[in-house]
Structure formats: structure tokens, C-alpha cells
Short mmCIF file of C-alpha atoms in Angstrom, two decimals:
data_model
loop_
_atom_site.label_atom_id
_atom_site.label_comp_id
_atom_site.label_asym_id
_atom_site.label_seq_id
_atom_site.Cartn_x
_atom_site.Cartn_y
_atom_site.Cartn_z
CA MET A 1 133.80 -1.03 -67.56
CA PRO A 2 137.15 -2.38 -68.53
CA LYS A 3 137.37 -5.89 -69.93
CA LEU A 4 138.17 -8.70 -67.64
CA TYR A 5 141.17 -10.67 -69.26
CA ALA A 6 141.79 -14.31 -68.69
CA ARG A 7 143.78 -14.93 -65.35
CA ARG A 8 144.16 -17.64 -62.84
CA ARG A 9 140.99 -18.24 -60.60
CA LEU A 10 142.98 -17.40 -57.72
CA SER A 11 143.67 -13.79 -59.03
CA ILE A 12 140.11 -13.17 -59.85
CA LEU A 13 138.90 -14.50 -56.57
CA ALA A 14 141.26 -12.19 -54.76
CA THR A 15 139.87 -9.24 -56.80
CA LEU A 16 136.21 -9.98 -56.08
CA THR A 17 137.19 -10.34 -52.41
CA GLY A 18 138.75 -6.95 -52.44
CA LEU A 19 135.80 -5.50 -54.25
CA ILE A 20 133.36 -7.05 -51.73
CA ALA A 21 135.43 -5.90 -48.66
CA SER A 22 135.57 -2.30 -49.97
CA ALA A 23 131.85 -2.40 -50.60
CA ALA A 24 131.14 -3.54 -46.91
CA LEU A 25 133.42 -0.54 -45.84
CA PHE A 26 131.60 2.07 -47.51
CA ASN A 27 128.26 0.62 -46.33
CA SER A 28 129.27 0.25 -42.84
CA PRO A 29 127.41 2.23 -40.15
CA SER A 30 130.51 4.37 -39.35
CA ALA A 31 130.61 5.53 -42.91
CA SER A 32 126.71 6.05 -43.36
CA ALA A 33 126.59 9.44 -41.64
CA ALA A 34 128.77 11.94 -43.74
CA LEU A 35 129.32 14.99 -41.19
CA PRO A 36 132.09 16.89 -42.54
CA THR A 37 135.16 15.84 -40.47
CA PRO A 38 135.60 18.01 -37.44
CA VAL A 39 138.98 19.27 -36.60
CA SER A 40 141.34 17.31 -34.71
CA GLY A 41 141.27 17.30 -30.87
CA ALA A 42 144.17 19.14 -30.29
CA THR A 43 142.96 21.93 -32.70
CA ALA A 44 139.75 21.96 -30.80
CA ARG A 45 141.32 22.34 -27.43
CA GLY A 46 143.30 25.31 -29.05
CA TYR A 47 139.90 26.93 -30.24
CA LEU A 48 138.16 26.18 -26.83
CA ALA A 49 140.90 28.27 -25.13
CA GLN A 50 140.12 31.19 -27.50
CA LEU A 51 136.39 31.17 -26.86
CA THR A 52 134.89 33.98 -24.99
CA VAL A 53 133.26 32.81 -21.46
CA ALA A 54 129.95 34.68 -20.94
CA THR A 55 126.56 34.18 -19.33
CA GLU A 56 124.06 33.06 -21.84
CA ASN A 57 120.79 35.23 -22.59
CA ARG A 58 117.62 33.89 -24.22
CA THR A 59 115.84 37.10 -24.18
CA GLY A 60 113.94 37.66 -27.73
CA TYR A 61 114.49 34.23 -29.00
CA ASN A 62 112.34 32.94 -31.65
CA ARG A 63 113.02 29.93 -33.91
CA ASP A 64 111.85 31.91 -36.98
CA LEU A 65 114.70 34.25 -36.65
CA PHE A 66 116.80 31.53 -38.13
CA PRO A 67 115.18 30.81 -41.36
CA THR A 68 114.98 26.81 -42.47
CA TRP A 69 115.19 25.34 -44.93
CA ILE A 70 116.59 26.96 -47.99
CA THR A 71 117.40 25.49 -51.54
CA ILE A 72 120.96 23.97 -51.50
CA SER A 73 121.18 22.30 -54.55
CA GLY A 74 118.58 21.82 -57.44
CA THR A 75 115.43 20.97 -55.99
CA CYS A 76 116.80 20.07 -52.84
CA ASN A 77 116.32 22.07 -49.50
CA THR A 78 118.63 21.55 -46.55
CA ARG A 79 116.76 18.67 -44.89
CA GLU A 80 116.63 16.88 -47.95
CA TYR A 81 120.39 17.29 -48.78
CA ILE A 82 121.71 16.27 -45.46
CA LEU A 83 119.12 13.03 -45.88
CA LYS A 84 120.78 12.36 -49.38
CA ARG A 85 124.25 13.11 -47.81
CA ASP A 86 123.94 10.99 -44.55
CA GLY A 87 121.81 8.22 -45.89
CA THR A 88 122.74 5.04 -47.89
CA ASN A 89 121.00 3.97 -51.17
CA VAL A 90 118.68 6.97 -50.92
CA VAL A 91 116.21 7.21 -53.62
CA THR A 92 114.30 10.58 -54.09
CA ASP A 93 111.51 11.74 -56.42
CA SER A 94 111.78 14.86 -58.66
CA ALA A 95 111.13 17.11 -55.93
CA CYS A 96 114.30 15.87 -53.95
CA VAL A 97 111.93 13.90 -51.24
CA ALA A 98 113.56 10.74 -49.87
CA GLN A 99 111.14 7.90 -51.03
CA SER A 100 113.54 5.16 -49.64
CA GLY A 101 116.92 4.49 -48.13
CA SER A 102 118.63 3.95 -44.86
CA TRP A 103 119.93 6.20 -42.19
CA TYR A 104 122.35 5.34 -39.37
CA SER A 105 122.20 7.84 -36.38
CA PRO A 106 125.54 8.13 -34.86
CA TYR A 107 124.15 9.43 -31.64
CA ASP A 108 122.35 6.19 -30.54
CA GLY A 109 123.46 3.80 -33.07
CA ALA A 110 119.81 3.28 -34.47
CA THR A 111 119.39 2.82 -38.32
CA TRP A 112 115.98 3.77 -39.80
CA THR A 113 114.29 3.00 -43.23
CA ALA A 114 111.86 5.85 -43.30
CA ALA A 115 112.78 9.49 -43.56
CA SER A 116 110.05 10.52 -41.36
CA ASP A 117 112.00 8.82 -38.43
CA VAL A 118 114.77 11.07 -38.88
CA ASP A 119 115.69 14.55 -38.02
CA ILE A 120 118.36 17.13 -39.06
CA ASP A 121 120.02 18.19 -35.99
CA HIS A 122 121.71 21.49 -35.68
CA LEU A 123 124.56 20.19 -33.73
CA VAL A 124 124.88 23.57 -31.91
CA PRO A 125 121.36 24.32 -31.33
CA LEU A 126 119.94 27.44 -32.88
CA ALA A 127 118.80 28.61 -29.42
CA GLU A 128 122.22 27.81 -28.04
CA ALA A 129 123.57 29.93 -30.85
CA TRP A 130 121.25 32.83 -29.92
CA ASP A 131 122.25 32.57 -26.16
CA SER A 132 125.97 32.62 -27.39
CA GLY A 133 126.08 35.74 -29.81
CA ALA A 134 123.56 35.14 -32.54
CA SER A 135 121.18 37.59 -31.12
CA LYS A 136 123.39 40.46 -32.53
CA TRP A 137 123.52 38.69 -36.04
CA THR A 138 121.46 39.84 -39.09
CA THR A 139 118.63 37.36 -40.18
CA ALA A 140 120.96 36.47 -43.31
CA GLN A 141 123.65 35.43 -40.95
CA ARG A 142 121.15 33.53 -38.76
CA GLN A 143 119.98 31.80 -41.97
CA ALA A 144 123.67 30.84 -43.05
CA PHE A 145 124.08 29.24 -39.85
CA ALA A 146 121.01 27.26 -39.79
CA ASN A 147 121.67 25.92 -42.94
CA ASP A 148 125.41 25.39 -43.06
CA VAL A 149 126.31 22.31 -44.84
CA THR A 150 130.06 22.96 -45.03
CA ARG A 151 130.77 22.97 -41.24
CA PRO A 152 130.06 19.91 -38.95
CA GLN A 153 126.89 21.64 -37.88
CA LEU A 154 123.98 19.56 -39.65
CA LEU A 155 123.25 15.83 -39.06
CA ALA A 156 120.57 13.16 -39.72
CA VAL A 157 119.69 11.51 -36.39
CA THR A 158 116.92 9.59 -34.91
CA ASP A 159 113.93 12.09 -34.35
CA ASN A 160 113.20 11.30 -30.91
CA VAL A 161 116.95 11.77 -29.79
CA ASN A 162 117.08 14.98 -31.45
CA GLN A 163 113.92 16.19 -29.51
CA ALA A 164 115.30 14.96 -26.29
CA LYS A 165 118.59 16.74 -26.85
CA GLY A 166 116.37 20.13 -27.58
CA ASP A 167 118.74 23.14 -27.14
CA GLN A 168 120.76 21.53 -24.56
CA ASP A 169 124.63 21.97 -24.57
CA PRO A 170 127.41 19.38 -23.45
CA ALA A 171 127.14 20.19 -19.99
CA THR A 172 123.83 18.63 -19.71
CA TRP A 173 123.37 16.43 -22.95
CA MET A 174 125.66 14.18 -24.86
CA PRO A 175 125.25 11.43 -27.33
CA SER A 176 124.27 8.09 -25.63
CA ARG A 177 126.69 6.44 -27.91
CA THR A 178 130.11 6.92 -26.32
CA ALA A 179 131.92 6.39 -29.43
CA TYR A 180 130.71 9.59 -30.96
CA ARG A 181 131.10 11.88 -28.04
CA CYS A 182 134.59 12.96 -29.06
CA THR A 183 133.54 13.67 -32.84
CA TYR A 184 130.68 15.62 -31.21
CA VAL A 185 132.51 18.03 -29.15
CA ARG A 186 135.22 18.57 -31.83
CA ALA A 187 132.47 19.63 -34.23
CA TRP A 188 130.85 21.71 -31.48
CA VAL A 189 133.84 23.66 -30.47
CA GLN A 190 134.64 24.06 -34.25
CA VAL A 191 131.41 25.66 -35.08
CA LYS A 192 131.44 27.94 -32.15
CA TYR A 193 134.78 29.09 -32.77
CA TYR A 194 134.10 29.85 -36.69
CA TYR A 195 130.80 31.66 -35.79
CA ASN A 196 132.63 33.66 -32.91
CA LEU A 197 130.04 32.19 -30.33
CA SER A 198 130.62 32.38 -26.60
CA VAL A 199 130.36 29.25 -23.98
CA ASP A 200 129.16 29.53 -20.54
CA SER A 201 131.30 28.41 -17.76
CA ALA A 202 129.64 24.83 -17.35
CA GLU A 203 129.65 24.18 -21.15
CA LYS A 204 133.41 25.11 -21.28
CA SER A 205 134.36 22.88 -18.36
CA ALA A 206 132.34 19.83 -19.96
CA LEU A 207 134.07 20.47 -23.25
CA THR A 208 137.58 20.65 -21.76
CA ASN A 209 136.84 17.20 -19.81
CA TYR A 210 135.75 15.57 -22.91
CA LEU A 211 138.43 17.12 -25.14
CA ALA A 212 140.87 15.62 -22.75
CA SER A 213 140.49 12.30 -23.89
CA CYS A 214 140.02 13.13 -27.93
#
């Protein structure tokens, strides 16, 4: 840490005030969930226009066809990696299991201090991906999708909210926190575009309506 040389008290106070403000910024709820920033609304609208519209087909789906969780870094599997990424002051043991910390769920605005209250949501659900084209993928491709920490696809959220969402798309489910909906649909379209997944007509209509105000 650099030495603090003598200066007028006013300057010191201003510096400390700035540091405190910066700390507050980085610990605010909006900064707690570190979902990779989705593409802009304009880009998402362009991507959506290019997605194939097709009827969904659930035939043959089994969650085990999407292997989770895999090792991402060191001793951390995908869940543990996202808990560390999205949490605040997360302390883990030698096996990367979260022992303490807090997690802000951007879907509903709740904050949790126990990792057991938090699920890692697949923003585009695994069953939805299967319905939209992943049924034709190899197991390795489905594993990559289910553990993608690069795209805006995995996010720590309140467990019962994630369970209520289930495998629904934006035509039937959206985050209750309206301030997050634009982020959600931008991320949804980005993931579907990247993985060349289709949309059904109701899903495309809902995405079009939400993106119109992004």
C-alpha cells in the first residue's frame, strides 16, 4: 500500500469519501450478480430476426443427457464457480464449497446468506434447449451448454424462484423484478443465437414485445 503523505485534512476526507463511495458501488445489489453482460437490445433484436421459428419437440428428453456439474477451475465445479462469481464476500473451503457469503437474486430482488437457498439457473433451460435443437447434439455439446460460464447462461438465483420457472420460456415466465427483464431477454436471445437454437411462435412474439423497450 502506498504511503499516505501529509496533506490538508480536507483532501484526506475527500479521498476517504471517494473510497467509501466506491466500496458501496461494488457491493450494491446491482453489482452482486455477475452474469456476463448480454448483447445490446439492438443486437438482440437483430439476432432474434435470424432465429428459426419451429414447433418444439420434447420427445426423448432426459436431464441426464446434459451432464452437470463439471470442474471449471481448480477444485470448483460449475455450481461452486457461479456461487463465487455471483456472490459477495464468499468464503469457500478447500473443496470450493461455499461456507459463507451473500447472494442477491436479480429475478426477485431477494438476498440470501446460505448457499443452500440459491440455485444456479440455466437461463435457457435444458429442456427448452432440447426442444429447440439440442436433441440433435452430441453429449459433449450438451455438456458444454449446461456448464457454459462464458455466455450469459448461468446465474445464481433464489431456489424456489428457479423451481417455479422450471422449463418455461419468456412466453409464460419472466422475472418478477421488472427492472431485470430487459437483461433477461437479451441474454435469452444471445444464448439461443450462439447455440443455433430455434424459437416457437409464442416465444418469438414475447421476446419481440419485451425487446421493443430495451
